[in-house]
XYZ file of C-alpha atoms in Angstrom:
564
model
C 65.293 21.588 -35.886
C 63.139 23.794 -33.689
C 64.189 23.659 -30.036
C 61.557 23.336 -27.318
C 60.416 26.593 -25.797
C 61.907 27.443 -22.401
C 59.190 27.789 -19.750
C 59.037 30.194 -16.781
C 59.461 27.393 -14.219
C 62.708 26.363 -15.936
C 64.363 29.777 -15.460
C 65.169 29.418 -11.749
C 62.645 32.053 -10.646
C 61.403 32.549 -7.090
C 58.184 30.655 -6.291
C 56.384 33.899 -5.402
C 57.277 35.331 -8.791
C 56.107 32.164 -10.560
C 52.798 32.347 -8.679
C 52.279 35.947 -9.835
C 53.069 34.955 -13.427
C 50.517 32.153 -13.194
C 47.903 34.565 -11.800
C 48.480 36.832 -14.795
C 47.558 33.907 -17.032
C 50.917 33.702 -18.827
C 51.096 30.060 -19.874
C 54.495 30.481 -21.527
C 56.974 33.316 -22.136
C 56.950 35.361 -25.321
C 60.023 35.154 -27.555
C 61.668 38.269 -26.062
C 60.986 36.986 -22.522
C 62.336 33.521 -23.314
C 65.600 34.928 -24.670
C 66.142 37.967 -22.417
C 65.264 36.670 -18.922
C 67.924 33.887 -18.689
C 70.639 36.210 -20.107
C 69.665 38.977 -17.682
C 69.749 36.545 -14.742
C 73.302 35.641 -15.779
C 74.241 39.305 -15.290
C 74.608 40.192 -18.983
C 73.927 43.673 -20.367
C 71.180 43.562 -22.997
C 70.215 45.561 -26.048
C 66.857 44.180 -27.171
C 64.781 45.159 -30.165
C 61.308 43.722 -30.300
C 58.105 45.147 -31.663
C 55.443 46.857 -29.583
C 53.218 44.384 -27.745
C 55.823 41.626 -27.634
C 56.193 41.610 -23.820
C 59.306 43.789 -23.417
C 58.213 45.186 -20.039
C 58.047 41.760 -18.376
C 61.293 40.766 -20.143
C 63.220 43.195 -17.937
C 60.839 43.404 -14.943
C 61.070 39.683 -14.119
C 64.908 39.565 -13.869
C 64.954 42.890 -11.957
C 62.551 41.490 -9.339
C 64.362 38.136 -9.192
C 67.750 39.779 -8.626
C 66.351 41.956 -5.811
C 64.789 38.913 -4.131
C 68.101 37.045 -4.393
C 70.183 39.924 -3.003
C 67.814 40.377 -0.044
C 68.631 36.881 1.141
C 72.090 38.134 2.132
C 71.745 41.942 2.384
C 69.107 43.273 4.748
C 69.604 47.022 4.160
C 66.775 48.781 2.336
C 68.079 50.734 -0.664
C 67.341 51.672 -4.268
C 68.649 48.828 -6.404
C 66.969 49.370 -9.778
C 66.190 52.468 -11.848
C 63.819 52.259 -14.825
C 63.848 55.258 -17.175
C 60.813 55.829 -19.387
C 60.010 58.569 -21.916
C 56.409 59.237 -20.824
C 54.402 59.501 -17.631
C 51.818 57.090 -19.011
C 54.478 54.443 -19.610
C 55.802 55.092 -16.093
C 52.406 54.257 -14.617
C 52.107 51.195 -16.843
C 55.543 49.874 -15.765
C 54.752 50.457 -12.097
C 51.454 48.580 -12.492
C 53.225 45.650 -14.170
C 55.856 45.408 -11.417
C 53.172 45.539 -8.728
C 51.350 42.666 -10.420
C 54.560 40.641 -10.580
C 55.355 41.383 -6.910
C 51.836 40.610 -5.672
C 53.192 37.823 -3.420
C 56.456 39.537 -2.398
C 55.422 43.194 -2.110
C 57.070 43.518 1.312
C 60.414 42.501 -0.150
C 60.211 44.440 -3.427
C 58.777 47.953 -3.292
C 58.315 50.126 -6.368
C 57.734 53.887 -6.719
C 56.754 55.837 -9.819
C 58.042 59.430 -9.741
C 57.280 60.283 -13.361
C 54.215 62.401 -12.496
C 53.999 66.178 -12.258
C 53.801 66.338 -8.459
C 56.120 68.766 -6.686
C 59.559 67.420 -5.797
C 58.842 68.077 -2.123
C 55.661 65.968 -2.329
C 57.622 63.011 -3.735
C 60.510 63.343 -1.307
C 58.900 61.246 1.509
C 58.458 58.376 -0.971
C 62.144 58.482 -1.888
C 63.224 58.773 1.762
C 61.826 55.258 2.257
C 64.294 54.038 -0.408
C 62.042 51.861 -2.588
C 63.803 48.948 -4.289
C 62.688 50.032 -7.786
C 62.220 53.597 -9.014
C 60.405 54.377 -12.261
C 60.631 57.850 -13.791
C 61.433 60.075 -16.738
C 65.083 61.217 -17.034
C 64.196 64.849 -16.273
C 62.283 63.977 -13.106
C 64.942 61.552 -11.806
C 67.690 64.132 -12.479
C 65.699 66.818 -10.646
C 65.518 64.585 -7.542
C 69.216 63.752 -7.799
C 70.112 67.451 -7.973
C 67.823 68.158 -5.003
C 69.579 65.319 -3.122
C 66.247 63.583 -2.555
C 67.746 60.526 -4.229
C 71.209 58.935 -4.012
C 72.228 56.194 -6.444
C 76.038 56.218 -6.589
C 76.483 53.475 -3.985
C 73.376 51.275 -4.126
C 72.234 50.995 -7.756
C 72.664 47.542 -9.303
C 70.437 47.706 -12.415
C 69.519 50.388 -14.944
C 66.727 49.899 -17.503
C 66.049 52.307 -20.368
C 62.644 51.472 -21.850
C 61.600 52.728 -25.326
C 65.169 54.006 -25.696
C 64.677 55.495 -29.162
C 61.860 57.702 -27.887
C 64.009 59.322 -25.180
C 65.967 61.224 -27.810
C 62.946 62.383 -29.800
C 61.556 63.810 -26.547
C 64.727 65.814 -25.969
C 66.026 63.824 -22.974
C 69.583 63.424 -24.318
C 71.146 66.093 -22.072
C 69.217 64.917 -18.979
C 70.295 61.349 -19.619
C 73.983 62.243 -19.913
C 73.855 64.359 -16.734
C 72.055 61.580 -14.903
C 74.812 59.065 -15.697
C 77.263 61.115 -13.596
C 75.227 60.192 -10.493
C 75.413 56.426 -11.088
C 78.049 53.955 -9.804
C 80.807 52.732 -12.108
C 79.499 49.167 -12.263
C 75.851 48.229 -12.830
C 73.863 45.973 -15.137
C 72.047 47.729 -18.010
C 69.076 46.875 -20.225
C 68.139 48.878 -23.315
C 64.718 48.058 -24.727
C 63.470 49.535 -27.980
C 61.118 48.911 -30.898
C 63.663 50.347 -33.355
C 67.464 50.539 -33.369
C 68.156 54.096 -34.503
C 71.529 55.883 -34.571
C 70.596 57.515 -31.254
C 70.060 54.099 -29.662
C 73.448 52.966 -30.973
C 75.024 56.041 -29.352
C 73.228 55.259 -26.105
C 74.516 51.710 -26.292
C 78.107 53.021 -26.217
C 77.324 55.096 -23.122
C 75.480 52.520 -21.034
C 76.318 48.979 -22.078
C 79.412 46.833 -21.534
C 79.832 43.896 -23.948
C 76.076 43.598 -24.397
C 74.126 40.727 -25.867
C 72.117 42.134 -28.781
C 68.704 40.578 -29.390
C 66.996 41.341 -32.712
C 64.048 39.059 -32.459
C 61.726 40.080 -35.283
C 62.789 40.639 -38.856
C 59.615 42.647 -39.302
C 58.730 45.376 -36.855
C 55.018 44.639 -37.330
C 53.087 41.341 -37.347
C 52.619 39.577 -40.690
C 49.500 39.786 -42.849
C 47.921 36.761 -41.150
C 47.639 38.820 -37.962
C 47.696 42.452 -39.134
C 46.013 43.657 -42.309
C 47.208 47.050 -43.562
C 45.289 49.123 -46.103
C 45.574 52.561 -47.671
C 43.052 54.677 -49.556
C 43.736 57.890 -51.442
C 41.369 60.705 -50.446
C 41.635 64.462 -50.011
C 40.610 66.589 -47.030
C 36.821 66.633 -47.466
C 36.791 62.975 -48.522
C 38.593 62.021 -45.299
C 35.667 63.295 -43.231
C 33.165 61.701 -45.615
C 34.946 58.349 -45.425
C 35.404 58.268 -41.626
C 31.699 59.110 -41.227
C 30.697 56.282 -43.574
C 33.005 53.712 -41.977
C 31.846 54.451 -38.429
C 28.174 55.263 -39.013
C 27.538 52.178 -41.150
C 29.697 50.123 -38.767
C 32.030 48.978 -41.511
C 34.774 49.382 -38.906
C 33.878 47.333 -35.844
C 35.549 47.067 -32.452
C 37.747 49.446 -30.485
C 39.397 51.931 -32.803
C 42.226 54.455 -32.467
C 42.030 57.376 -34.891
C 45.304 59.297 -35.275
C 45.399 62.896 -36.476
C 48.190 65.411 -36.910
C 47.343 68.039 -34.261
C 45.300 68.473 -31.059
C 43.019 71.109 -32.614
C 42.261 68.674 -35.420
C 41.335 66.037 -32.818
C 38.555 68.268 -31.496
C 37.405 69.157 -34.986
C 36.964 65.470 -35.816
C 35.283 64.768 -32.457
C 32.722 67.563 -32.960
C 32.146 66.393 -36.543
C 31.375 62.824 -35.403
C 29.127 64.105 -32.604
C 26.884 65.646 -35.278
C 25.982 62.107 -36.291
C 25.592 60.716 -32.778
C 28.974 58.952 -32.869
C 30.610 59.368 -29.426
C 34.399 59.651 -29.341
C 36.907 60.998 -26.840
C 40.050 63.036 -27.410
C 43.340 62.138 -25.742
C 44.653 65.658 -25.274
C 48.287 66.220 -24.296
C 47.299 69.527 -22.661
C 45.327 67.745 -19.938
C 46.896 66.350 -16.728
C 48.284 62.825 -16.770
C 45.563 61.525 -14.425
C 42.846 62.734 -16.788
C 44.547 61.093 -19.763
C 44.924 57.814 -17.898
C 41.257 58.015 -16.865
C 40.249 58.345 -20.534
C 42.393 55.316 -21.439
C 40.848 53.310 -18.591
C 37.344 54.201 -19.811
C 38.332 53.168 -23.335
C 39.730 49.853 -22.084
C 36.553 49.212 -20.068
C 34.344 49.804 -23.100
C 32.820 53.226 -22.296
C 34.133 54.474 -25.636
C 34.793 52.621 -28.867
C 36.746 55.455 -30.498
C 39.709 57.508 -29.274
C 41.059 60.392 -31.354
C 44.699 61.157 -30.626
C 47.920 62.661 -31.827
C 51.216 60.834 -31.374
C 54.618 61.882 -30.104
C 55.792 63.161 -33.483
C 53.443 66.136 -33.416
C 54.720 66.997 -29.943
C 58.411 66.642 -30.710
C 57.969 68.881 -33.763
C 54.626 70.709 -33.521
C 54.982 72.353 -36.924
C 55.698 69.180 -38.864
C 52.595 67.138 -38.286
C 49.873 69.642 -39.146
C 51.683 70.779 -42.281
C 52.798 67.414 -43.590
C 49.835 65.360 -42.457
C 46.970 67.745 -43.048
C 48.638 69.209 -46.111
C 46.988 72.549 -45.552
C 50.064 74.731 -45.201
C 48.912 76.356 -41.973
C 50.934 79.180 -40.543
C 53.952 78.079 -38.609
C 53.209 80.580 -35.894
C 49.851 78.992 -35.119
C 51.350 75.504 -35.029
C 54.015 76.575 -32.596
C 51.481 78.333 -30.427
C 49.386 75.157 -30.378
C 52.387 73.156 -29.189
C 53.541 75.431 -26.374
C 51.415 73.983 -23.602
C 51.765 70.384 -24.669
C 53.353 67.926 -22.333
C 56.586 66.813 -23.942
C 56.580 63.675 -21.799
C 53.312 62.556 -23.368
C 53.075 59.944 -26.089
C 50.025 58.104 -27.359
C 51.283 55.837 -30.091
C 53.666 54.286 -27.564
C 53.893 53.975 -23.815
C 50.141 53.735 -23.261
C 48.418 50.505 -22.325
C 45.546 50.358 -24.813
C 43.823 46.984 -24.570
C 42.145 44.942 -27.321
C 42.402 47.571 -30.047
C 40.863 46.105 -33.208
C 41.633 48.944 -35.624
C 44.011 51.845 -36.146
C 42.909 54.568 -38.575
C 45.525 57.064 -39.751
C 43.187 59.972 -40.528
C 46.365 62.008 -41.106
C 49.315 59.944 -42.273
C 52.319 59.918 -39.884
C 55.348 61.942 -40.904
C 57.960 59.232 -40.193
C 58.259 55.478 -40.685
C 58.856 55.005 -36.943
C 55.679 56.872 -36.107
C 53.701 54.653 -38.505
C 55.144 51.517 -36.882
C 54.335 52.710 -33.382
C 50.810 53.829 -34.279
C 49.924 50.611 -36.067
C 51.653 48.637 -33.297
C 48.743 49.541 -30.992
C 46.660 46.814 -32.689
C 47.368 43.129 -33.419
C 49.185 42.790 -30.095
C 50.122 39.403 -28.671
C 47.975 36.873 -30.595
C 45.088 39.235 -31.406
C 44.109 40.202 -34.948
C 44.094 43.809 -36.103
C 43.516 46.149 -39.031
C 45.237 49.403 -39.996
C 43.719 51.818 -42.511
C 45.514 54.950 -43.711
C 43.895 57.896 -45.495
C 46.365 59.336 -48.007
C 46.108 62.872 -49.400
C 48.186 63.800 -52.455
C 50.623 65.706 -50.200
C 51.201 62.496 -48.194
C 52.104 60.206 -51.107
C 55.828 60.692 -50.472
C 55.403 59.621 -46.834
C 53.454 56.558 -47.976
C 56.279 55.580 -50.331
C 58.803 55.788 -47.472
C 56.685 53.536 -45.257
C 56.057 51.005 -48.027
C 59.759 50.886 -48.895
C 60.720 50.351 -45.243
C 58.109 47.662 -44.573
C 58.263 45.801 -47.894
C 61.992 45.070 -47.647
C 62.946 42.185 -49.908
C 59.329 41.257 -50.678
C 58.134 42.525 -54.015
C 54.536 42.692 -52.796
C 53.460 45.881 -51.029
C 52.487 45.547 -47.361
C 49.778 48.241 -47.554
C 47.004 46.899 -49.773
C 44.671 49.309 -51.574
C 41.370 49.581 -49.698
C 38.759 48.660 -52.306
C 36.119 51.274 -51.636
C 34.160 53.149 -54.306
C 33.873 56.741 -53.123
C 31.213 57.497 -55.738
C 28.848 55.109 -53.943
C 28.744 57.339 -50.861
C 28.248 60.638 -52.697
C 24.742 60.748 -51.220
C 26.285 61.333 -47.793
C 28.409 64.272 -48.912
C 25.760 66.951 -48.360
C 25.214 65.614 -44.810
C 28.956 65.850 -44.095
C 29.092 69.381 -45.461
C 26.083 70.271 -43.324
C 27.879 68.887 -40.256
C 31.145 70.677 -41.076
C 29.326 74.033 -41.219
C 28.577 73.593 -37.510
C 32.183 72.715 -36.632
C 33.571 76.249 -36.700
C 36.890 77.459 -35.285
C 34.949 79.003 -32.410
C 33.221 75.685 -31.708
C 36.583 73.885 -31.600
C 38.105 76.561 -29.347
C 35.156 76.459 -26.954
C 35.112 72.651 -26.841
C 38.731 72.735 -25.696
C 37.964 75.515 -23.218
C 35.045 73.542 -21.795
C 37.302 70.546 -21.153
C 39.945 72.690 -19.434
C 37.234 74.398 -17.346
C 35.991 70.967 -16.236
C 39.544 70.029 -15.257
C 39.760 73.138 -13.058
C 36.500 72.232 -11.310
C 37.651 68.642 -10.726
C 41.226 69.492 -9.720
C 42.274 68.143 -6.348
C 45.075 70.711 -6.174
C 42.622 73.600 -6.581
C 40.122 72.180 -4.094
C 41.753 73.939 -1.132
C 41.933 77.195 -3.072
C 38.235 77.015 -3.963
C 37.374 76.232 -0.323
C 39.126 79.454 0.667
C 37.742 81.416 -2.291
C 34.178 80.188 -2.905
C 33.354 83.249 -5.002
C 35.950 82.206 -7.592
C 34.368 78.757 -7.751
C 30.922 80.292 -8.317
C 32.308 82.556 -11.041
C 33.871 79.554 -12.776
C 30.685 77.509 -12.505
C 28.423 80.304 -13.681
C 30.695 81.687 -16.326
C 29.072 82.583 -19.628
C 27.687 79.594 -21.479
C 29.883 78.078 -24.118
C 28.478 77.626 -27.592
C 29.981 74.431 -28.993
C 28.874 72.994 -32.317
C 25.089 72.905 -32.666
C 24.042 69.275 -33.102
C 21.374 68.783 -35.753
C 19.208 65.807 -34.703
C 18.263 64.759 -38.236
C 21.886 63.921 -39.031
C 21.885 61.021 -36.555
C 19.547 58.967 -38.740
C 20.699 57.265 -41.941
C 17.893 57.075 -44.529
C 18.019 53.710 -46.260
C 17.818 55.244 -49.724
C 21.227 56.909 -49.090
C 22.952 53.625 -48.230
C 24.709 52.137 -51.284
C 23.125 48.907 -52.486
C 26.377 47.006 -51.948
C 26.339 48.026 -48.264
C 22.650 47.538 -47.478
C 23.234 43.927 -46.536
C 25.604 45.153 -43.854
C 23.326 47.861 -42.500
C 19.851 46.280 -42.747
C 20.432 43.440 -40.228
C 21.306 46.077 -37.618
C 18.149 48.087 -38.239
C 16.142 44.852 -38.251
C 17.455 43.972 -34.818
C 16.497 47.387 -33.496
C 12.940 46.993 -34.834
C 12.577 43.568 -33.272
C 13.803 44.871 -29.911
C 11.191 47.636 -29.979
C 8.427 45.191 -30.926
C 9.448 42.676 -28.275
C 9.682 45.317 -25.564
C 6.985 44.546 -22.934
C 4.299 47.210 -22.496
C 3.875 48.581 -18.946
C 0.677 47.520 -17.181
C -2.328 49.769 -17.642
C -1.100 51.227 -20.951
C -3.156 50.417 -24.036
C -1.326 49.527 -27.226
C -1.704 52.275 -29.762
C -3.292 51.435 -33.081
C -1.670 54.461 -34.689
C 1.080 52.404 -36.359
C -1.545 50.050 -37.829
C -3.379 53.035 -39.268
C -0.174 54.292 -40.858
C 0.447 50.960 -42.528
C -3.169 50.595 -43.670
C -4.671 53.989 -44.449
C -4.012 57.623 -43.681
C -5.832 58.397 -40.358
C -6.288 62.032 -41.342
C -8.203 61.141 -44.515
C -10.462 58.675 -42.721
C -11.199 61.070 -39.851
C -14.908 61.830 -39.506
C -16.293 64.699 -37.491
C -19.132 63.363 -35.361
C -20.542 66.662 -34.147
C -20.926 68.116 -30.670
C -22.150 65.012 -28.892
C -18.813 63.263 -28.955
C -17.279 66.397 -27.559
C -19.625 66.314 -24.560
C -17.821 63.215 -23.363
C -14.632 65.212 -23.079
C -16.043 68.418 -21.654
C -18.789 70.969 -21.630
C -18.430 72.239 -25.184
C -18.731 70.301 -28.441
C -16.713 72.689 -30.596
C -13.992 71.190 -32.730
């Protein structure tokens, strides 16, 4: 017998919190929220595993806010009562935004501060001196403030939350986390939230939790095939570019799409390649500041871009693994390491970033671990939305595919990743166009595209604004530096001649071109402009063949001379 679902108003929550939940449009709690919130309000320690997009953030944020509201009825002193540790700056901003939404009607009683950014410790100190009720930050940043005595937790802390716990270890936060625990009181309530329960998470459980309730809510770490369709197609390096061009240019993939690659340099290569065909995409580059990355995500969520090209945390945790295993090109280790030096280790795309309404995930380079595959694909088919995941598999990536299929198939005999039925021979006509485009995407073009983006960041930097005010000559030098020479875009590549489109796909493409023609025909002509009969002449007869020279008289109408 299935029990009735517990509703938010039956959990004993503050009216202001219930009003905020209603404003967010949450008609009923998700499974993780239904199970975790009542247990957390009872004071239990929790270890919860639930897949990405299942509502884990609210599952701990709601009881944290409720407990603070309850304690403030008896204790008037302002102090830090909750600490939320996150692995990435992007997730820190997302958590802070969620808590602010939930405290919309009690913001005076529950204040939250996110210290996960890259600002100087001294700049964040005034925020901490006000003793916000909830602090969100990465372990390294929180520890730095504790060591600088900008933050004291040993007497006031009541709750500790570790979000995306399994990712903290892959980002190298183990030592920071252990050092941080020395600054905490002996008794506090703990929540561990994770998409996977790795050995590292089990070790963390021993450190932080006391007789915890363990919630394993989904047997599968990804939605079932009714909600998420997963496909794979075997193709080598050149075919990957040919296939992504065909899928996007012919709009066989529709809706917001995340394209994952193995390295940042490869992101720019793919971006420049797509630009040759008039397909706009943006790169989520870990080398750029957090505000710039969040701005790109906001633009993506608002519909300015349909395609984001990104790496995930695996290529940052081990910069040499992803390009070699995913691209299968055996690049020099030295180059890979050099490419990873300036990357922000507290940056992760496949998790911890609030992408909204993602319809498709394309693994241009296959992820090097099962966990990475789960977190990438978990960006789509969130909540009740449908989603599709398509993975390109080179022969060097077949072993990785087998690992993922084995992990996801479990007891089912049927494979989760279905073969993507696509006949590559039908798009051979596009191959010469792709090769033509790739000739323009040189190493120099990729390097200069990255340099151009960094140069733009320098010009837009708020931190450098004062410096440029004092040194205007440096600003002029930066603005008038030598022109960059990114990939030369060849205009003819933007158009798709109909004779190149496979017959099986023409039904998909023709309606689009038909709509464009109708729009042009229906477009109202501005007043005073005569409609040209040139198009009629083209359809009927060749105007050059029917042209008759009428001698000098006709020329006199135009001017003094009648010469042709």
